[in-house]
XYZ file of C-alpha atoms in Angstrom:
402
model
C -15.699 19.234 -10.848
C -17.937 17.785 -13.544
C -17.072 14.657 -15.518
C -16.742 16.811 -18.627
C -13.899 18.732 -16.963
C -11.743 15.630 -16.478
C -8.923 15.512 -19.071
C -9.943 13.462 -22.096
C -6.525 11.878 -22.613
C -2.973 11.706 -21.347
C -3.599 10.808 -17.699
C -2.983 7.046 -17.740
C -4.016 3.583 -18.965
C -7.103 3.360 -16.721
C -8.797 6.332 -18.349
C -12.420 5.342 -18.923
C -12.619 3.125 -15.816
C -15.103 4.523 -13.290
C -14.550 3.829 -9.592
C -16.540 4.649 -6.456
C -14.645 4.603 -3.164
C -16.118 4.548 0.332
C -13.682 4.121 3.182
C -11.243 5.890 5.453
C -7.581 5.756 6.438
C -5.371 3.747 4.070
C -6.075 0.053 3.406
C -9.156 0.573 1.218
C -8.650 4.105 -0.105
C -5.103 3.466 -1.306
C -6.472 0.787 -3.648
C -8.421 3.541 -5.406
C -5.410 5.861 -5.211
C -3.413 3.560 -7.463
C -6.275 3.651 -9.950
C -6.701 7.439 -9.907
C -2.935 7.846 -10.296
C -3.259 5.980 -13.585
C -6.270 7.764 -15.013
C -9.363 6.131 -13.512
C -12.306 8.415 -12.739
C -12.514 7.974 -8.950
C -15.224 9.486 -6.752
C -14.332 9.378 -3.062
C -17.589 9.130 -1.101
C -16.903 10.142 2.495
C -19.407 10.060 5.324
C -21.565 13.167 5.740
C -21.355 12.665 9.502
C -17.576 12.716 9.825
C -14.751 13.218 7.291
C -12.184 10.548 6.493
C -9.978 10.058 9.563
C -6.876 10.623 7.430
C -7.925 14.273 7.008
C -6.693 14.770 10.572
C -3.269 14.479 8.964
C -3.764 16.439 5.767
C -0.440 15.122 4.463
C -1.892 11.607 4.200
C -5.109 12.693 2.518
C -3.410 14.970 -0.016
C -0.898 12.312 -1.072
C -3.430 9.491 -1.300
C -6.507 11.212 -2.775
C -5.054 13.296 -5.585
C -6.768 12.965 -8.995
C -10.096 12.218 -7.262
C -13.418 13.999 -6.850
C -15.044 14.042 -3.422
C -18.596 13.869 -2.092
C -19.949 13.467 1.458
C -23.096 11.332 1.785
C -24.940 9.809 4.746
C -25.329 6.428 3.026
C -27.396 4.557 5.680
C -30.322 6.986 5.275
C -33.001 6.277 2.628
C -31.965 9.330 0.606
C -28.319 8.384 0.995
C -28.992 4.902 -0.318
C -30.850 6.342 -3.289
C -27.778 8.417 -4.139
C -25.546 5.393 -3.669
C -27.531 3.159 -6.017
C -27.587 5.885 -8.662
C -23.824 6.159 -8.358
C -23.081 2.450 -8.708
C -25.302 2.217 -11.767
C -22.629 4.167 -13.617
C -19.385 2.789 -12.171
C -17.281 -0.263 -12.966
C -15.691 -0.823 -9.559
C -16.908 -0.111 -6.025
C -14.355 -0.262 -3.197
C -15.410 -0.078 0.442
C -13.412 -0.485 3.629
C -15.139 -1.044 6.959
C -15.709 -3.702 9.589
C -16.877 -6.972 8.088
C -20.608 -6.993 7.356
C -21.079 -3.238 7.823
C -22.770 -2.626 4.471
C -24.977 -5.678 4.869
C -26.025 -4.248 8.244
C -27.209 -1.145 6.386
C -29.259 -3.345 4.089
C -26.888 -3.001 1.137
C -25.814 -6.402 -0.188
C -23.813 -7.548 -3.193
C -26.973 -8.992 -4.718
C -28.852 -5.688 -4.445
C -25.940 -3.867 -6.047
C -25.857 -6.371 -8.912
C -29.564 -5.810 -9.516
C -28.666 -2.201 -10.296
C -25.419 -3.003 -12.134
C -24.862 -6.694 -13.020
C -21.282 -6.059 -14.183
C -20.215 -4.228 -11.017
C -16.961 -5.312 -9.371
C -17.347 -4.988 -5.586
C -14.303 -4.921 -3.308
C -14.779 -5.332 0.454
C -11.671 -4.442 2.475
C -11.618 -5.233 6.197
C -9.337 -6.506 8.906
C -10.798 -9.984 9.228
C -12.984 -10.550 6.159
C -16.699 -10.849 5.446
C -16.970 -14.492 6.521
C -15.396 -16.792 9.097
C -15.662 -16.916 12.883
C -18.400 -14.399 13.868
C -16.308 -13.356 16.861
C -13.721 -11.885 14.482
C -15.654 -10.560 11.484
C -16.965 -7.380 13.113
C -13.728 -6.453 14.847
C -12.079 -3.137 14.081
C -8.617 -3.206 12.567
C -5.647 -0.981 11.913
C -2.360 -1.616 10.129
C -0.809 -2.962 13.330
C -3.703 -5.356 13.923
C -3.256 -6.921 10.495
C 0.467 -7.304 11.122
C -0.090 -8.871 14.537
C -2.881 -11.284 13.561
C -1.146 -12.060 10.262
C 1.958 -13.410 12.126
C 4.329 -10.697 10.863
C 4.882 -8.859 14.149
C 5.873 -12.078 15.920
C 8.784 -12.504 13.512
C 10.236 -9.020 13.976
C 12.174 -7.546 16.846
C 14.501 -9.117 19.367
C 14.115 -12.489 21.125
C 12.733 -10.912 24.288
C 10.135 -8.697 22.594
C 8.371 -8.363 19.219
C 8.385 -4.939 17.589
C 5.773 -3.086 15.540
C 6.598 -2.448 11.892
C 5.861 0.791 10.138
C 4.742 2.807 8.490
C 1.590 1.267 7.019
C 3.130 -1.807 5.372
C 0.015 -3.886 6.042
C -2.313 -1.185 4.721
C -0.220 -0.706 1.592
C -0.001 -4.389 0.696
C -3.703 -4.840 1.438
C -4.547 -1.973 -0.889
C -2.329 -3.337 -3.649
C -4.027 -6.729 -3.391
C -7.446 -5.073 -3.457
C -6.487 -3.029 -6.511
C -5.064 -6.048 -8.334
C -8.134 -8.141 -7.502
C -10.467 -5.381 -8.652
C -8.747 -4.982 -12.010
C -8.573 -8.752 -12.566
C -12.312 -9.021 -11.893
C -12.997 -5.973 -14.068
C -11.154 -7.613 -16.966
C -13.386 -10.671 -16.585
C -16.537 -8.563 -16.227
C -15.727 -6.822 -19.498
C -15.745 -10.225 -21.204
C -18.796 -11.725 -19.519
C -20.928 -8.804 -18.350
C -20.983 -10.394 -14.891
C -19.527 -8.653 -11.861
C -17.620 -10.032 -8.900
C -17.363 -9.586 -5.140
C -13.872 -9.612 -3.640
C -13.287 -10.211 0.068
C -9.943 -8.726 1.163
C -8.835 -9.364 4.760
C -5.721 -7.577 6.003
C -4.348 -10.508 7.988
C -4.606 -12.881 5.011
C -2.639 -10.492 2.834
C 0.114 -10.475 5.443
C 0.298 -14.267 5.361
C 0.395 -14.418 1.566
C 3.248 -11.905 1.354
C 5.640 -14.020 3.435
C 6.797 -16.128 0.488
C 7.674 -19.643 1.724
C 7.727 -18.956 5.474
C 4.224 -20.342 6.223
C 4.879 -23.253 3.846
C 8.043 -24.109 5.771
C 6.077 -24.185 9.016
C 3.497 -26.617 7.651
C 6.113 -28.960 6.174
C 8.740 -28.772 8.924
C 6.966 -27.339 11.960
C 9.422 -24.438 12.196
C 8.168 -21.196 13.752
C 10.561 -18.376 12.768
C 12.509 -16.982 15.698
C 13.036 -13.271 16.218
C 16.678 -12.527 15.477
C 16.908 -8.765 15.893
C 19.415 -7.356 13.416
C 20.514 -10.810 12.275
C 19.208 -12.877 9.381
C 18.150 -16.399 10.321
C 19.768 -17.961 7.231
C 22.781 -15.925 6.129
C 25.434 -14.103 8.142
C 26.083 -10.411 7.442
C 22.716 -9.924 5.793
C 21.853 -6.957 7.993
C 22.566 -3.379 9.029
C 26.082 -2.299 10.002
C 27.221 0.842 11.826
C 29.664 3.092 9.980
C 31.488 6.118 11.375
C 28.695 8.442 10.188
C 25.556 6.303 10.071
C 24.261 2.902 9.040
C 24.417 0.763 5.922
C 22.651 -2.457 4.939
C 24.886 -5.181 3.505
C 23.529 -8.342 1.879
C 26.610 -10.593 1.962
C 25.261 -13.320 -0.290
C 25.305 -14.373 -3.941
C 26.885 -17.070 -6.136
C 28.810 -14.579 -8.247
C 30.368 -12.644 -5.391
C 30.846 -14.735 -2.273
C 34.338 -16.067 -3.175
C 35.887 -12.672 -3.941
C 34.013 -10.949 -1.118
C 35.373 -13.397 1.451
C 38.873 -13.038 0.002
C 38.627 -9.254 0.379
C 38.220 -9.766 4.133
C 41.007 -12.360 4.285
C 38.975 -15.571 4.195
C 38.878 -18.464 1.726
C 35.653 -19.815 0.272
C 35.514 -23.617 0.267
C 37.352 -24.147 3.558
C 35.986 -25.736 6.729
C 34.844 -22.384 8.143
C 33.425 -21.210 4.819
C 32.149 -24.310 2.994
C 30.996 -24.000 -0.623
C 27.620 -25.647 0.077
C 25.793 -22.322 -0.239
C 26.564 -18.938 -1.831
C 26.507 -17.347 1.614
C 27.954 -17.875 5.079
C 25.398 -19.755 7.154
C 24.130 -17.970 10.259
C 25.207 -19.352 13.636
C 28.454 -20.929 12.414
C 32.090 -20.221 13.305
C 32.519 -18.677 9.877
C 29.564 -16.388 10.552
C 31.209 -15.058 13.702
C 34.496 -14.471 11.871
C 33.078 -12.610 8.877
C 30.671 -10.602 11.047
C 33.518 -9.379 13.247
C 35.566 -8.450 10.181
C 32.771 -6.499 8.480
C 31.780 -4.733 11.714
C 35.379 -3.527 12.177
C 35.641 -2.529 8.513
C 32.461 -0.442 8.679
C 33.184 1.232 12.006
C 36.475 2.574 10.632
C 34.911 4.043 7.481
C 32.145 6.350 6.337
C 28.984 5.109 4.672
C 30.249 6.325 1.282
C 33.561 4.516 1.685
C 31.901 1.240 2.648
C 29.354 1.572 -0.148
C 32.096 2.108 -2.731
C 34.041 -0.962 -1.613
C 30.965 -3.176 -1.488
C 29.909 -2.041 -4.957
C 33.378 -2.871 -6.312
C 32.943 -6.386 -4.940
C 29.396 -6.648 -6.284
C 27.997 -7.044 -2.765
C 24.426 -5.641 -2.552
C 24.273 -2.742 -0.116
C 22.521 0.537 0.605
C 22.860 3.397 3.045
C 19.973 3.497 5.518
C 18.213 6.440 3.897
C 15.993 9.067 5.483
C 13.791 11.504 3.536
C 16.387 14.290 3.572
C 18.996 11.936 2.118
C 16.536 10.608 -0.452
C 15.562 14.102 -1.627
C 19.198 14.954 -2.405
C 20.195 11.565 -3.823
C 21.252 11.634 -7.492
C 19.322 8.478 -8.390
C 16.109 9.703 -6.764
C 16.507 12.977 -8.657
C 17.279 11.308 -11.994
C 14.196 9.082 -11.717
C 11.971 11.950 -10.532
C 10.776 9.930 -7.542
C 9.452 13.107 -5.917
C 7.323 15.681 -7.682
C 5.288 18.818 -7.031
C 1.650 19.663 -7.674
C -0.796 22.389 -6.704
C -2.877 21.921 -3.545
C -6.541 22.957 -3.718
C -5.684 26.028 -1.623
C -3.130 27.144 -4.218
C 0.009 26.048 -2.384
C 2.687 24.037 -4.157
C 3.133 20.709 -2.376
C 5.692 17.964 -2.865
C 5.334 14.217 -2.476
C 5.967 10.860 -4.102
C 5.463 10.758 -7.848
C 3.274 8.228 -9.664
C 4.790 4.757 -9.355
C 5.355 2.411 -11.174
C 6.599 4.239 -14.244
C 5.000 3.419 -17.582
C 6.742 4.317 -20.835
C 3.880 4.573 -23.333
C 0.914 5.635 -21.204
C 2.125 6.997 -17.852
C -0.093 8.291 -15.103
C -0.265 12.001 -14.408
C -1.078 14.208 -11.417
C -3.725 16.527 -12.822
C -5.773 17.383 -9.728
C -5.259 17.926 -6.006
C -7.158 15.906 -3.408
C -10.712 17.239 -2.939
C -12.120 19.030 0.080
C -14.781 17.292 2.176
C -17.899 17.200 -0.024
C -16.260 19.513 -2.551
C -17.931 17.948 -5.590
C -21.400 17.251 -4.140
C -23.206 19.630 -6.470
C -21.426 18.599 -9.657
C -21.703 14.850 -9.057
C -25.333 14.902 -7.918
C -26.426 17.191 -10.732
C -25.029 14.618 -13.155
C -27.218 12.021 -11.411
C -30.292 14.141 -12.154
C -30.684 16.076 -8.892
C -31.792 19.701 -9.196
C -30.335 22.568 -7.175
C -33.439 22.505 -4.948
C -33.084 18.734 -4.473
C -29.472 19.144 -3.413
C -30.320 21.995 -1.040
C -32.978 19.823 0.605
C -30.456 16.999 1.039
C -28.152 19.393 2.891
C -31.060 20.411 5.131
C -31.767 16.748 5.889
C -28.051 16.183 6.617
C -27.829 13.585 3.862
C -25.080 15.725 2.320
C -22.350 17.728 4.007
C -19.280 19.713 3.058
C -16.497 21.768 4.565
């Protein structure tokens, strides 16, 4: 697809922003996904040696690379670097995900990129960052590594064993931070003409997304204990088993705690249920009493029955949803959370719609994810390469395609 074939309007607020992506899996690429979902012109530059690892599961690649064009270039080669520098001359944001220092190892530095494009915003996404202890920088990372090194895994599971968390929470939050950082730097570059380099480390993003938990450790020396299905602060802020499945109940809130306790036969403001907090503190006698009461209540009723009663009381709750339940849910349907589009092979596929929802200038799915190297000819011809030039690059294995 040529640039001229991209819709001129109506595909989102980032229309006119040009992005080059080079990375695989999720943490880096998903940052560009959020931009292409909202109208940015994203070129996904895969390796000519091996396709993006997420292509092994086509579901992942199709969901996360829609609205993008795709090329496959062997960047470390001299010809590959020539293509790369021609590409970044015309883009606003470059996002790469790899081990720390990988691009510098190839001889491609931020400073060399800025010589070509002084206003370029460069985003480096890695597990451990571009600087720090040399023993860590070049380490490989996956979602689970970021969770483990970022202290999240240690806080989840049961006292005897931590549990992995999925799917791809670390990758998703890392990508969101990378996308936010890129757009913040782009806003500044538009004002000053000077680019920026952003160093995104997965483990740091995990720390920053824990709200006050790290702060509490540094002030009070408290390391959070694993509590399984229990909340460490409030009782009955967890999952409960109903006769036909599970429901989450968040038994806490200043406007509801008095009536909610009364519903189960308890009085707020007594010795067992003091009015110090708008919840029942975990580990207390009151916690044991209300937990037993809610467990019995749920076990004797269906999810729908429990949900209706909790909603009447104003107690936050939700069935533990799976995809089949979500697809049929009236609220999911009303908000068009899922949508269909046409795969490049002509099939109709279904996945998650563009989120968040914008009223005046929403994003739009206008193109399926590209095949490996699908747009080599169109993109390189726009850079000034002739058909013979492109053919020679295939012969030299600088370019590749499916």
